[in-house]
Short mmCIF file of C-alpha atoms and ligand atoms in Angstrom, two decimals:
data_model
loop_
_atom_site.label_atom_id
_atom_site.label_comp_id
_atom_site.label_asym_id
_atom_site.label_seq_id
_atom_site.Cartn_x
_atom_site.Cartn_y
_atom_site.Cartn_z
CA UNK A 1 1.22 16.36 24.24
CA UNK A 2 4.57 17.40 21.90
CA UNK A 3 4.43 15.41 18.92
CA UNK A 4 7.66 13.95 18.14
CA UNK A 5 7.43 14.89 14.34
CA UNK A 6 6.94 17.94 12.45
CA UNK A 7 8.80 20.55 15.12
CA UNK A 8 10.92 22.05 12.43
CA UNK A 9 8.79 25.06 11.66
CA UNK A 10 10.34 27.97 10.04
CA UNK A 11 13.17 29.19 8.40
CA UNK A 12 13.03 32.38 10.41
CA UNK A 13 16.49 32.78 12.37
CA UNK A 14 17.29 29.52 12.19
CA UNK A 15 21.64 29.37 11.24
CA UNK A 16 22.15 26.14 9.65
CA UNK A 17 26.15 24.88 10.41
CA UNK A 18 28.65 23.62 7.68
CA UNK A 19 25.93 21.21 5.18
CA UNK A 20 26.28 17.71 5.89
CA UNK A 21 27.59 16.35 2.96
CA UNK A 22 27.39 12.43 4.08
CA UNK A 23 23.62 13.38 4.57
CA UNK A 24 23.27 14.32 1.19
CA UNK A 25 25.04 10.76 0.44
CA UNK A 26 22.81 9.13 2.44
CA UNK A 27 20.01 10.90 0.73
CA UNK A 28 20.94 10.27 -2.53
CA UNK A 29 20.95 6.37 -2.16
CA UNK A 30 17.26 6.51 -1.43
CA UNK A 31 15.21 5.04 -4.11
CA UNK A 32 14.84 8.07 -6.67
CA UNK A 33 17.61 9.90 -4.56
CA UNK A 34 20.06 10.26 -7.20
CA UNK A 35 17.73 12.69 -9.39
CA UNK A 36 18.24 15.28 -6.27
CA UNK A 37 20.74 17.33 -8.11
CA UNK A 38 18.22 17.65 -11.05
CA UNK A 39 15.76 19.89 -9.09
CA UNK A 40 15.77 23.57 -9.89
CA UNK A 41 12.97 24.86 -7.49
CA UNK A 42 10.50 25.74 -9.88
CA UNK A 43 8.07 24.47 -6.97
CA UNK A 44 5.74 22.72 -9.84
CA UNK A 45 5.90 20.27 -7.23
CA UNK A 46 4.28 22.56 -4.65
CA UNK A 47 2.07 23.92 -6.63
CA UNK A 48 -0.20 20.88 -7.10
CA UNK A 49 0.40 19.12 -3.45
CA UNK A 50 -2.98 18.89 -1.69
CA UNK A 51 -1.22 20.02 1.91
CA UNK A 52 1.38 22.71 0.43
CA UNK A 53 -1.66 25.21 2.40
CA UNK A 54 -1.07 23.21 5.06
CA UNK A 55 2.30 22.57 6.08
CA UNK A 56 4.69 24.50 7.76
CA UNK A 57 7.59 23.20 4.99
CA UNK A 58 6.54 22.60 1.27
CA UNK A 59 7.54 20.17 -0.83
CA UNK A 60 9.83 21.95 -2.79
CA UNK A 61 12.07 23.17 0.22
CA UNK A 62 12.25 19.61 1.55
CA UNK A 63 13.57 19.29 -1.87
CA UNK A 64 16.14 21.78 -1.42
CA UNK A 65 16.95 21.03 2.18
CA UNK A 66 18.20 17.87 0.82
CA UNK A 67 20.51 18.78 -1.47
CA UNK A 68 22.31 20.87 0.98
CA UNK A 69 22.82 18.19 3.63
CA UNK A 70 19.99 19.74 5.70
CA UNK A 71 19.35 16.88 8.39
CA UNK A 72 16.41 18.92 9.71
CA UNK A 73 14.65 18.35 6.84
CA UNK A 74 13.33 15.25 9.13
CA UNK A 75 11.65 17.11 11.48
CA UNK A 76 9.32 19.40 8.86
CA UNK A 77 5.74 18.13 8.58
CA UNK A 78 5.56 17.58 5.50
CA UNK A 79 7.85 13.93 6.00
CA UNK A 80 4.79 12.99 7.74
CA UNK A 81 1.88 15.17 6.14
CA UNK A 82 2.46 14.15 2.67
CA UNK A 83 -0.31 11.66 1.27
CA UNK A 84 1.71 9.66 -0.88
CA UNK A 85 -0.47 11.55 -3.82
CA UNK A 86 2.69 11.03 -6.36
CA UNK A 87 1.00 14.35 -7.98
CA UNK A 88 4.24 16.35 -7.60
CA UNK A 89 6.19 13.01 -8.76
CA UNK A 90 3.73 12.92 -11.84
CA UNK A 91 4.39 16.73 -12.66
CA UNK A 92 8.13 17.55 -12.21
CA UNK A 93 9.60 18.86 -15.42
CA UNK A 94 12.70 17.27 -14.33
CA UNK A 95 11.54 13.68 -13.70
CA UNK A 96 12.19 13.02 -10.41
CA UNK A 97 10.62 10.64 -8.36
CA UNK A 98 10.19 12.87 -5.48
CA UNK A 99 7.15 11.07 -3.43
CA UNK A 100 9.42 7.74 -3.79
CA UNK A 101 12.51 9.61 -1.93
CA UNK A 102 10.28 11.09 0.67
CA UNK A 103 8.80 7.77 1.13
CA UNK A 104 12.77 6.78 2.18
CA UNK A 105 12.58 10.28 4.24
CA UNK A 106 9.80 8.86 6.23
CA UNK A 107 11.78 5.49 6.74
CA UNK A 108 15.13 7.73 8.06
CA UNK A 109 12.51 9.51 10.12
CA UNK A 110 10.91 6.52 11.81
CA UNK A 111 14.42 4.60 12.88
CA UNK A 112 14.74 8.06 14.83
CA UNK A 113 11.86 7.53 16.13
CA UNK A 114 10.42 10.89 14.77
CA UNK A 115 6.74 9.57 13.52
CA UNK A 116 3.32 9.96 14.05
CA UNK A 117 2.00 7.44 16.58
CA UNK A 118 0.00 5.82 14.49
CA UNK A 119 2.47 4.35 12.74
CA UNK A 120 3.97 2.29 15.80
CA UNK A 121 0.56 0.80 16.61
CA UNK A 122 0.67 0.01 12.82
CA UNK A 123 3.69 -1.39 12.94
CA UNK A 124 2.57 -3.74 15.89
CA UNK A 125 -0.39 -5.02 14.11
CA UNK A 126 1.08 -5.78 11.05
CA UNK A 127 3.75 -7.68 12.36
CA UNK A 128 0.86 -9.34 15.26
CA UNK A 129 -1.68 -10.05 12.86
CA UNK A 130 -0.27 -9.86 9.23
CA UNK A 131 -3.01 -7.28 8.49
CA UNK A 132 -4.00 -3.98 9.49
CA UNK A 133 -8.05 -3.97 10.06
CA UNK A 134 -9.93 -7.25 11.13
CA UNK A 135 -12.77 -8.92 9.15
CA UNK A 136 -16.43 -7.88 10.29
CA UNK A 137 -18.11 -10.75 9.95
CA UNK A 138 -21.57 -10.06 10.76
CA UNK A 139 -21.67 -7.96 7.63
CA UNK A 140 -20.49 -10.94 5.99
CA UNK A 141 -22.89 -13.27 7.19
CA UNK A 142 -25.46 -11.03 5.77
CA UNK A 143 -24.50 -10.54 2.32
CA UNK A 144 -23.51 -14.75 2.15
CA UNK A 145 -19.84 -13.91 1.41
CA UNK A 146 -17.38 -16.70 2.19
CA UNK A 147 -15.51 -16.23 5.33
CA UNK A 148 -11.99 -14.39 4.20
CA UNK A 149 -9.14 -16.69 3.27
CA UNK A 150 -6.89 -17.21 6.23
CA UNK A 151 -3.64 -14.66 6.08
CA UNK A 152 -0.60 -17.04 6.31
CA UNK A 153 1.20 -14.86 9.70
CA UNK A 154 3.75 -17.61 10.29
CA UNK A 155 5.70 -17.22 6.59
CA UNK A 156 5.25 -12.94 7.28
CA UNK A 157 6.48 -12.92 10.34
CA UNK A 158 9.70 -14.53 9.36
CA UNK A 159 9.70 -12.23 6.49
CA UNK A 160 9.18 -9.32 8.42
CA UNK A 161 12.11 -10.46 11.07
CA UNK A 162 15.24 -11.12 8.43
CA UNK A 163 14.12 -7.40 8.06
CA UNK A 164 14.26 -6.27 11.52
CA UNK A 165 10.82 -4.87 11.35
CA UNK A 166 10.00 -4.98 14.66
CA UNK A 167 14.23 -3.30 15.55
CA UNK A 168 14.16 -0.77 13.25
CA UNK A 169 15.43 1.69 16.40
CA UNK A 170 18.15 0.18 17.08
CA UNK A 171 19.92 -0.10 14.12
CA UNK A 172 20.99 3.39 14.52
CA UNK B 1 -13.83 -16.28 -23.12
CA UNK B 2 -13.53 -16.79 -19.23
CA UNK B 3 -10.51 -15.15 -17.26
CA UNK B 4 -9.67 -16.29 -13.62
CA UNK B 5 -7.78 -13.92 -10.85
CA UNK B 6 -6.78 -14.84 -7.69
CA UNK B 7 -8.50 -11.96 -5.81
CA UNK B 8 -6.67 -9.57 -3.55
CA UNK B 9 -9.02 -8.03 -1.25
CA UNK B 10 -6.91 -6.88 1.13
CA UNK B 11 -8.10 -6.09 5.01
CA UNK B 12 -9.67 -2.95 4.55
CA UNK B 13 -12.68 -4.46 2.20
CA UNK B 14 -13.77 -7.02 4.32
CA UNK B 15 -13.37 -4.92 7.39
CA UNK B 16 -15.07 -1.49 6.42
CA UNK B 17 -16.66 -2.36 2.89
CA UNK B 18 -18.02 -5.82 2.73
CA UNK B 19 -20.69 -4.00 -0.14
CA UNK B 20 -17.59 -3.41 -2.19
CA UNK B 21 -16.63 -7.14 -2.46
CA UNK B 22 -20.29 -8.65 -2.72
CA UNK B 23 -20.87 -6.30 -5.65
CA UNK B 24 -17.76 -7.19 -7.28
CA UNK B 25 -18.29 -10.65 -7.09
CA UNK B 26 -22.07 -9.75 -8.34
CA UNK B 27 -21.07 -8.26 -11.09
CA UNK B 28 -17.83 -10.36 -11.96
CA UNK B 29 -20.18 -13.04 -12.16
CA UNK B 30 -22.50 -11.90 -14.57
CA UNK B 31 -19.52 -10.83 -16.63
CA UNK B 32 -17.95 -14.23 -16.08
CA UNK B 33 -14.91 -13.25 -14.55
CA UNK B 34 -13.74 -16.26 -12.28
CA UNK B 35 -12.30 -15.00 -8.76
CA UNK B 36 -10.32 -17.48 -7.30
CA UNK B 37 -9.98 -17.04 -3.39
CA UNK B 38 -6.39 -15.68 -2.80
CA UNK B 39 -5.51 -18.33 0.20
CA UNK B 40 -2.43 -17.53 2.58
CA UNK B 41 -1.78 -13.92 1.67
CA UNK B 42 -0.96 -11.13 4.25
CA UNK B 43 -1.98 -7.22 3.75
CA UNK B 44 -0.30 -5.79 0.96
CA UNK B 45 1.52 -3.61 3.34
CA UNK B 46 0.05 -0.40 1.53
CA UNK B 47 1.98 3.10 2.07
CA UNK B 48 1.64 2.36 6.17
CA UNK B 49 4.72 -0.34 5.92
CA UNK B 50 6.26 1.69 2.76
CA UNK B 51 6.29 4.48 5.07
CA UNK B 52 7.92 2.36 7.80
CA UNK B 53 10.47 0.21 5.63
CA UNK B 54 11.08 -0.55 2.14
CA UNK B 55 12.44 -3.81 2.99
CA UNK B 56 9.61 -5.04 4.98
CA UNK B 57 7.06 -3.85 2.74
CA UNK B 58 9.12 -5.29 -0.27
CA UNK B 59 9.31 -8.46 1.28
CA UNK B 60 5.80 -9.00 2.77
CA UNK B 61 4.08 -7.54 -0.31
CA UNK B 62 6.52 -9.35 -2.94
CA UNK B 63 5.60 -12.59 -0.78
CA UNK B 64 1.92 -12.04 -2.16
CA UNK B 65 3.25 -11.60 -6.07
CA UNK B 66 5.54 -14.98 -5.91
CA UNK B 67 2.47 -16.68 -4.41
CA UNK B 68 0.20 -15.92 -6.84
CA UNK B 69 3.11 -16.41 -9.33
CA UNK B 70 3.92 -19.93 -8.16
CA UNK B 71 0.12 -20.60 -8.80
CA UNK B 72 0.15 -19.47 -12.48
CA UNK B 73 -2.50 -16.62 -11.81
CA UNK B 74 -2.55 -13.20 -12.02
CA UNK B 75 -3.89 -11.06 -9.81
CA UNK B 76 -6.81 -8.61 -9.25
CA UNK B 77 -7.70 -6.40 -6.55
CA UNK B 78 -10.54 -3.86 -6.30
CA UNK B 79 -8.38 -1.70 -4.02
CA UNK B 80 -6.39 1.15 -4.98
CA UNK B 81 -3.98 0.68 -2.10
CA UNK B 82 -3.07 -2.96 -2.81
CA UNK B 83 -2.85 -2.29 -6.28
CA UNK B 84 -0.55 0.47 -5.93
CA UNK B 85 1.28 -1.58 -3.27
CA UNK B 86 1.46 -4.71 -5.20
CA UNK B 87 1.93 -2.24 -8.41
CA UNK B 88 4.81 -0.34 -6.99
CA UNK B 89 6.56 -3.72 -5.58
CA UNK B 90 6.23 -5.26 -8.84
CA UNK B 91 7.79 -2.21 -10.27
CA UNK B 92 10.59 -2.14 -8.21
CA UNK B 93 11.68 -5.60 -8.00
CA UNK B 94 11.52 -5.77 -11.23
CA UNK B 95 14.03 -3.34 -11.58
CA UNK B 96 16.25 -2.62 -8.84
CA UNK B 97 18.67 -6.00 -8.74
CA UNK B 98 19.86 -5.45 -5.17
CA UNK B 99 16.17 -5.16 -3.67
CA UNK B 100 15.21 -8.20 -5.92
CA UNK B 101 18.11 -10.32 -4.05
CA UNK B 102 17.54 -9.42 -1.04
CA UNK B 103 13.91 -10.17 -1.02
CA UNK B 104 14.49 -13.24 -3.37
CA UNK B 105 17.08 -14.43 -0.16
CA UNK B 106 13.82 -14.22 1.82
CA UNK B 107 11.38 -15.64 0.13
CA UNK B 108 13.24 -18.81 -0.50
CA UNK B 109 13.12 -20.56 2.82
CA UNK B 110 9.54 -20.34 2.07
CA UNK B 111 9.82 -21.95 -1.13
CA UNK B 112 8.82 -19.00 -3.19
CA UNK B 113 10.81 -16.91 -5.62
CA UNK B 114 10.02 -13.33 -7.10
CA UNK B 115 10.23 -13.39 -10.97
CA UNK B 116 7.54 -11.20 -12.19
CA UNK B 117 5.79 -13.54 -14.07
CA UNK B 118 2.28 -12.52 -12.21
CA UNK B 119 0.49 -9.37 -13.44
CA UNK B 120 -1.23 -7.19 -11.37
CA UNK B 121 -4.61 -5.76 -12.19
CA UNK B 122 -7.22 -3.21 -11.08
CA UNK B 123 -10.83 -4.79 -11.17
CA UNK B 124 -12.01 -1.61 -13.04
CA UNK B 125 -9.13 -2.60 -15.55
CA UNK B 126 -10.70 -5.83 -16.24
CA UNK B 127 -14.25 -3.97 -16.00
CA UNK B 128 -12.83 -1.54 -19.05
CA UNK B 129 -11.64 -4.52 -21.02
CA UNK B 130 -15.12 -5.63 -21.11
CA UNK B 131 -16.97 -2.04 -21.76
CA UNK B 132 -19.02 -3.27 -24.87
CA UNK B 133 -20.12 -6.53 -23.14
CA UNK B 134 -21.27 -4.14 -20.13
CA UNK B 135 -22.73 -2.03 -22.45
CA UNK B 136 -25.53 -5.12 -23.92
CA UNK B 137 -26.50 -5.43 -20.29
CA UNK B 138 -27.78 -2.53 -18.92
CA UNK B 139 -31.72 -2.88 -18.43
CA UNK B 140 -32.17 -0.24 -16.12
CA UNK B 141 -30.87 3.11 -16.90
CA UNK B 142 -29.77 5.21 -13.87
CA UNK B 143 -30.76 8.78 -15.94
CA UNK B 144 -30.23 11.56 -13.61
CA UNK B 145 -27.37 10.20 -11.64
CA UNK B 146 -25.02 13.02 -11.45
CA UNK B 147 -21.65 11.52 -10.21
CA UNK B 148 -18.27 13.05 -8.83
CA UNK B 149 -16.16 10.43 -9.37
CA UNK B 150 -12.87 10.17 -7.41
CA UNK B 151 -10.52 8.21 -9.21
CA UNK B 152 -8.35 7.97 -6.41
CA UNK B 153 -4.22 8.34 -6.65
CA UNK B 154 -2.63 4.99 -6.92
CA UNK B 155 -5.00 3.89 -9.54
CA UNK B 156 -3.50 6.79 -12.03
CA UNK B 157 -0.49 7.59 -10.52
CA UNK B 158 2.92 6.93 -11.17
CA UNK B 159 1.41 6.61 -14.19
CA UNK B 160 4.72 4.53 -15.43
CA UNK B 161 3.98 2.41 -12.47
CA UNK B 162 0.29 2.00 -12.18
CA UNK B 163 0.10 2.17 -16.36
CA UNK B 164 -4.22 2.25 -16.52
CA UNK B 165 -5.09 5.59 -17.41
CA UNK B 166 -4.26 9.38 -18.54
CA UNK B 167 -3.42 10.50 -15.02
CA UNK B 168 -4.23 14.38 -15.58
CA UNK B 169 -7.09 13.23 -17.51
CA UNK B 170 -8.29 9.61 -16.48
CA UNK B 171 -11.65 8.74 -18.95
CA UNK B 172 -11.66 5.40 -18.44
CA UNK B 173 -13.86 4.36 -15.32
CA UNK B 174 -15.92 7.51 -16.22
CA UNK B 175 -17.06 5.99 -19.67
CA UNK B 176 -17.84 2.81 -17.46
CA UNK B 177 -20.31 4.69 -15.27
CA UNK B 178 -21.59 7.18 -18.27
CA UNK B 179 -22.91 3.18 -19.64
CA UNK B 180 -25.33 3.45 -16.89
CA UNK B 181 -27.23 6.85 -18.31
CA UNK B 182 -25.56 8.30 -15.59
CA UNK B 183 -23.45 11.88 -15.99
CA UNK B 184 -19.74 11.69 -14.67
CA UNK B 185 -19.69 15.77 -13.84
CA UNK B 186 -16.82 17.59 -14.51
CA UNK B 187 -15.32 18.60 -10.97
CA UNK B 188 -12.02 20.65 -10.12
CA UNK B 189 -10.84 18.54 -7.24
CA UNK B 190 -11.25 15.00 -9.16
CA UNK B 191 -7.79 14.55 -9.56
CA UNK B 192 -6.94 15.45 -5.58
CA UNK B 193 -6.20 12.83 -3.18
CA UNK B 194 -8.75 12.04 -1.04
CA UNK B 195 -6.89 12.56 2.35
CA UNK B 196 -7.32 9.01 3.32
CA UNK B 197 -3.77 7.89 3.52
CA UNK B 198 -3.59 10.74 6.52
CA UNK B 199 -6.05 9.76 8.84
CA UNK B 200 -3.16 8.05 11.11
CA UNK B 201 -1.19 10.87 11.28
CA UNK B 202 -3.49 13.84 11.18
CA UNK B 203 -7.31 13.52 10.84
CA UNK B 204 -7.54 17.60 10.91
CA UNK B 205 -5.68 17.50 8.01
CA UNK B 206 -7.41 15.08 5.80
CA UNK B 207 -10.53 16.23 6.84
CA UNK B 208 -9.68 19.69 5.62
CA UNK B 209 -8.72 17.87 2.52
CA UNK B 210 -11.98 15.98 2.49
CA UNK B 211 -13.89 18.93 2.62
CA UNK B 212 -12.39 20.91 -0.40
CA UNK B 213 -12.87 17.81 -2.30
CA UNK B 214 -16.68 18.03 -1.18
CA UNK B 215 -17.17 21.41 -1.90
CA UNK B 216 -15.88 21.20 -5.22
CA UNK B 217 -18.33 18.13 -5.77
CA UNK B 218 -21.21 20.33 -4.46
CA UNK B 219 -20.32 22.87 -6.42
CA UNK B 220 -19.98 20.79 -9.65
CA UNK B 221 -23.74 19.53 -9.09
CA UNK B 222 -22.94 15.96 -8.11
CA UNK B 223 -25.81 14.20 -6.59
CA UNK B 224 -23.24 11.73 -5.28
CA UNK B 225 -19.29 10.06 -5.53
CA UNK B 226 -18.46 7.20 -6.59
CA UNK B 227 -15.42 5.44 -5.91
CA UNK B 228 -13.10 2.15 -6.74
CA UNK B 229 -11.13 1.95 -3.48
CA UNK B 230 -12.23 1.23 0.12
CA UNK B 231 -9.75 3.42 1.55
CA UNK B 232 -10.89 6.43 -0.06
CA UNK B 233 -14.39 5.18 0.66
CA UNK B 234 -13.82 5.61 3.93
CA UNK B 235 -13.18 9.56 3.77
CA UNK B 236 -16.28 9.54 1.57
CA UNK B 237 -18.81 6.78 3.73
CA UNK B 238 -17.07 7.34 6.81
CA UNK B 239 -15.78 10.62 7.62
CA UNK B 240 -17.77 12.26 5.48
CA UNK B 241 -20.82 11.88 8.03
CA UNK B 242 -21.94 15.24 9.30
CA UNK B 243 -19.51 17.04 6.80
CA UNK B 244 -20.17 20.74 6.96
CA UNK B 245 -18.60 23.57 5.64
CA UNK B 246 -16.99 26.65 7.31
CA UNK B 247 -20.29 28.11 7.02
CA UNK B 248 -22.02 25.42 8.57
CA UNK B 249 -23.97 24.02 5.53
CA UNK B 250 -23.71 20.22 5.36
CA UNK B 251 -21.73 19.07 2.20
CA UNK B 252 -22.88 15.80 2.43
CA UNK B 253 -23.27 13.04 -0.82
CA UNK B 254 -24.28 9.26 -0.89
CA UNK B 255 -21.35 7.68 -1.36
CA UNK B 256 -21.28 4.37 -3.88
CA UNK B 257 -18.75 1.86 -5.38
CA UNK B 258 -18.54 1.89 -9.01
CA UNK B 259 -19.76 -1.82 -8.76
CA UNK B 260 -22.42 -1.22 -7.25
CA UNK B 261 -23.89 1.02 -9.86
CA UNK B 262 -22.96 -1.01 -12.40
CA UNK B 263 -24.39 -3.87 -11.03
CA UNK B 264 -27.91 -1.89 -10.26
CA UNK B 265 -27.69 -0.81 -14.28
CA UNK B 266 -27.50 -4.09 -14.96
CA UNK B 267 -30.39 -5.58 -13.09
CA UNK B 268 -28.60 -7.48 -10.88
CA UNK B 269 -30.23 -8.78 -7.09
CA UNK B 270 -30.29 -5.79 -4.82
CA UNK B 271 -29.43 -7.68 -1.92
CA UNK B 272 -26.02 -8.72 -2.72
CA UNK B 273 -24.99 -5.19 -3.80
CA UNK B 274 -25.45 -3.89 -0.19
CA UNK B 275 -27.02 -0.61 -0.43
CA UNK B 276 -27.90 -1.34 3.11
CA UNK B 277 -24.65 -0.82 4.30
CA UNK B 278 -24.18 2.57 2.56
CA UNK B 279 -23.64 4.57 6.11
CA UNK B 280 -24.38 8.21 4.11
CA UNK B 281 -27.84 8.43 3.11
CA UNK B 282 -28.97 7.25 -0.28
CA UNK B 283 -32.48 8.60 0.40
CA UNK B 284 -31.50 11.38 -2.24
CA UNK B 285 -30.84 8.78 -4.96
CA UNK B 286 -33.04 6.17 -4.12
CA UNK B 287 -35.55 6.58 -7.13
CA UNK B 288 -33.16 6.94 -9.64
CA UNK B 289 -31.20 3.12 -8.23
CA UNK B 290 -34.62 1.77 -8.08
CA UNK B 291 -34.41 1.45 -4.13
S1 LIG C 301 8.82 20.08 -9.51
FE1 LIG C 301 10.75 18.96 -9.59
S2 LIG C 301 12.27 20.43 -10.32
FE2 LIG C 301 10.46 21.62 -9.70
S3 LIG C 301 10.91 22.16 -7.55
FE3 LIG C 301 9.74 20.27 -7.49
S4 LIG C 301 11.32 18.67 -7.43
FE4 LIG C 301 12.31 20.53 -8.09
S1 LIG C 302 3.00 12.97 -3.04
FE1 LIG C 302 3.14 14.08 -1.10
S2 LIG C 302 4.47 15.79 -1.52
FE2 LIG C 302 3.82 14.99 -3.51
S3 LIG C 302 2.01 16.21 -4.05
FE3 LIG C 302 1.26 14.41 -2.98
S4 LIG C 302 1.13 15.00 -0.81
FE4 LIG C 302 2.40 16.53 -1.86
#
């Protein structure tokens, strides 16, 4: 099965046209998106990532790819392969808040439908249930806890639809 | 002095780790911390709805701040990924206007408003807060315990958002478990994510990541990890089952939460601390938790 994410794999051959400059706009509105400019690939960033050995794209050129208007950068892996860590966030000499904008990378990604699978069936069950794993209650019967307070789905779900969870797509 | 928190616990506790809340509540209650059942919350959204959208996750994790606001408690949460959901929403609420409105707009049909008058806690915070008390009740000492312990991210980091601890040196849940007589080793992948948060998009890759963590653990002479989040329990109870390394030699380590230890320290009831439900095999470690 082709994954639908990650399929931007090298930098070999690839001619990039004219850089998008309303990309970078759009970029740079993301939380922590103004502080692109800042970065001056020193790859700190990189350096201390637990998947930089495993992507196909570090951190750092994601970075980069940014800046110049690169709307590629949406297809690399590491959109989708980073952990949410905030290691290269706590280390960059210049301050930037680089795991919050690629946290606004994965939301550009997903309206385009360019995600892991996982996080549709996610989606569903958050907005379903107003959780993500049920209770096992057995285990709970045997260690006398208290059943779990009841989630309140009603008041979430109309939460979650003034924000078009569940239409994300088509707001394109 | 009593304190009282509405309790977060999140899905992933009483789904996976039902021995993380019993001992919590064990031990909270010899300490005398009051947990006051958090009623009509939703999941904190965690990095899963980040991920998805801001707004939503804003929205449906703000919801839980402004309830626990309206209230008058704070709250506390023995997971790292509520508290660095909760955390981070806090964080930016508090200081991005426009997101404030917008979820402010929301919330008020529901009769709640966001003002960021609830604080959020970690459990071990409240835990460190009481070190010397927990200090006068350990009866049983736990010599010989030799523990990697995985701080996990969102409990350090963004430090300016999560505020506990040195996050390229984090000490304090360490000098809780060192109360016990047990050793927190020194291990080179401490600080390194677990690999948790990428089981839904690639379980080859955080297992990879699992398994440097548990080599360096091996290698650092851990007898087993210890943990204060039930999503990075589950790379380390879960996935960890079977764990080998290239060579084929098993890297596996009984995996515990940090209340459980303290709570065996400090002679509490076996039964409510729920070794039984340890999957990975305590049977190295047994003797020294008085199993
Ligand atoms: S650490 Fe900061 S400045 Fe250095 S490459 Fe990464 S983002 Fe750029
Ligand atoms: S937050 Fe993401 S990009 Fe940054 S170090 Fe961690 S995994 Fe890598």
């Amino acid at each position: 099965m082709t994954e639908s994410w990650g399929n931007f794999k090298s930098f070999e051959g690839k001619k990039f046209k004219a850089m998008d400059a309303e990309f970078t706009n759009e970029v740079s509105k993301l939380i922590g998106g103004k502080d692109l400019t800042a970065c001056f690939q020193c790859a700190k960033c990189s350096a201390g990532c637990p998947v930089s050995d495993k992507v196909n794209i570090q951190i750092h050129e994601v970075m980069r790819m940014m800046l110049f208007g690169l709307k590629e950068v949406l297809e690399t892996d590491m959109v989708w392969l980073c952990s949410t860590c905030y290691t290269c966030q706590e280390r960059c000499p210049q301050g930037i808040d680089i795991t919050d904008i690629l946290f606004g990378l994965k939301n550009m990604a997903f309206k385009k439908g360019i995600t892991p699978a996982g996080y549709i069936g996610a989606r569903k069950s958050l907005y379903d249930t107003g959780r993500l794993y049920e209770p096992t209650d057995w285990e709970r019967d045997d260690l006398e806890l208290n059943p779990v307070p009841e989630f309140n789905i009603e008041d979430t779900k109309k939460l979650l639809d003034k924000m078009k969870l569940m239409k994300l797509e088509e707001d394109e | 002095m009593t304190q009282s928190y509405e309790v977060f616990l999140g899905c992933a506790i009483p789904s996976r780790f039902n021995n993380y809340e019993s001992s919590m509540r064990a031990v909270a209650k010899e300490l005398g911390i009051k947990l006051i059942d958090f009623d009509g919350a939703s999941c904190c959204g965690t990095v899963v709805l980040k991920s998805i959208d801001e707004s939503s996750w804003l929205s449906m994790s703000g919801r839980n701040i402004a309830l626990a606001e309206q209230r008058g408690h704070d709250i506390v949460t023995p997971c790292n990924g509520c508290f660095g959901s909760l955390k981070d929403t806090d964080h930016v609420l508090h200081d991005d206007e426009t997101y404030r409105k917008k979820v402010n707009a929301a919330l008020k049909p529901l009769g709640l408003e966001y003002t960021g008058k609830a604080k959020i806690r970690h459990f071990v915070e409240v835990l460190y807060d009481l070190k010397d008390e927990i200090e006068t009740k350990i009866v049983k000492r736990l010599d010989g315990l030799r523990v990697a312990f995985h701080p996990g991210c969102h409990l350090i980091r963004p430090s300016k958002v999560a505020g506990f601890d040195d996050p390229e040196l984090p000490r304090k849940v360490d000098e809780l478990i060192e109360l016990t007589g047990a050793t927190s080793v020194h291990w080179d992948m401490k600080l390194r994510c677990c690999g948790s948060p990428l089981l839904i998009a690639s379980e080859d890759v955080a297992l990879k990541i699992l398994q440097e963590k548990m080599i360096s653990a091996n290698g650092a002479g851990a007898n087993c990890v210890v943990t204060n989040c039930p999503a990075c329990h589950t790379q380390f109870d879960i996935q960890q089952l079977g764990l080998k390394d290239d060579d084929g030699n098993s890297l596996e380590l009984p995996a515990l939460f940090v209340t459980q230890i303290l709570g065996a320290a400090m002679g509490l009831d076996l039964e409510p601390l729920g070794f039984e439900l340890n999957r990975v095999s305590l049977d190295p470690i047994n003797d020294i938790l008085g199993l």
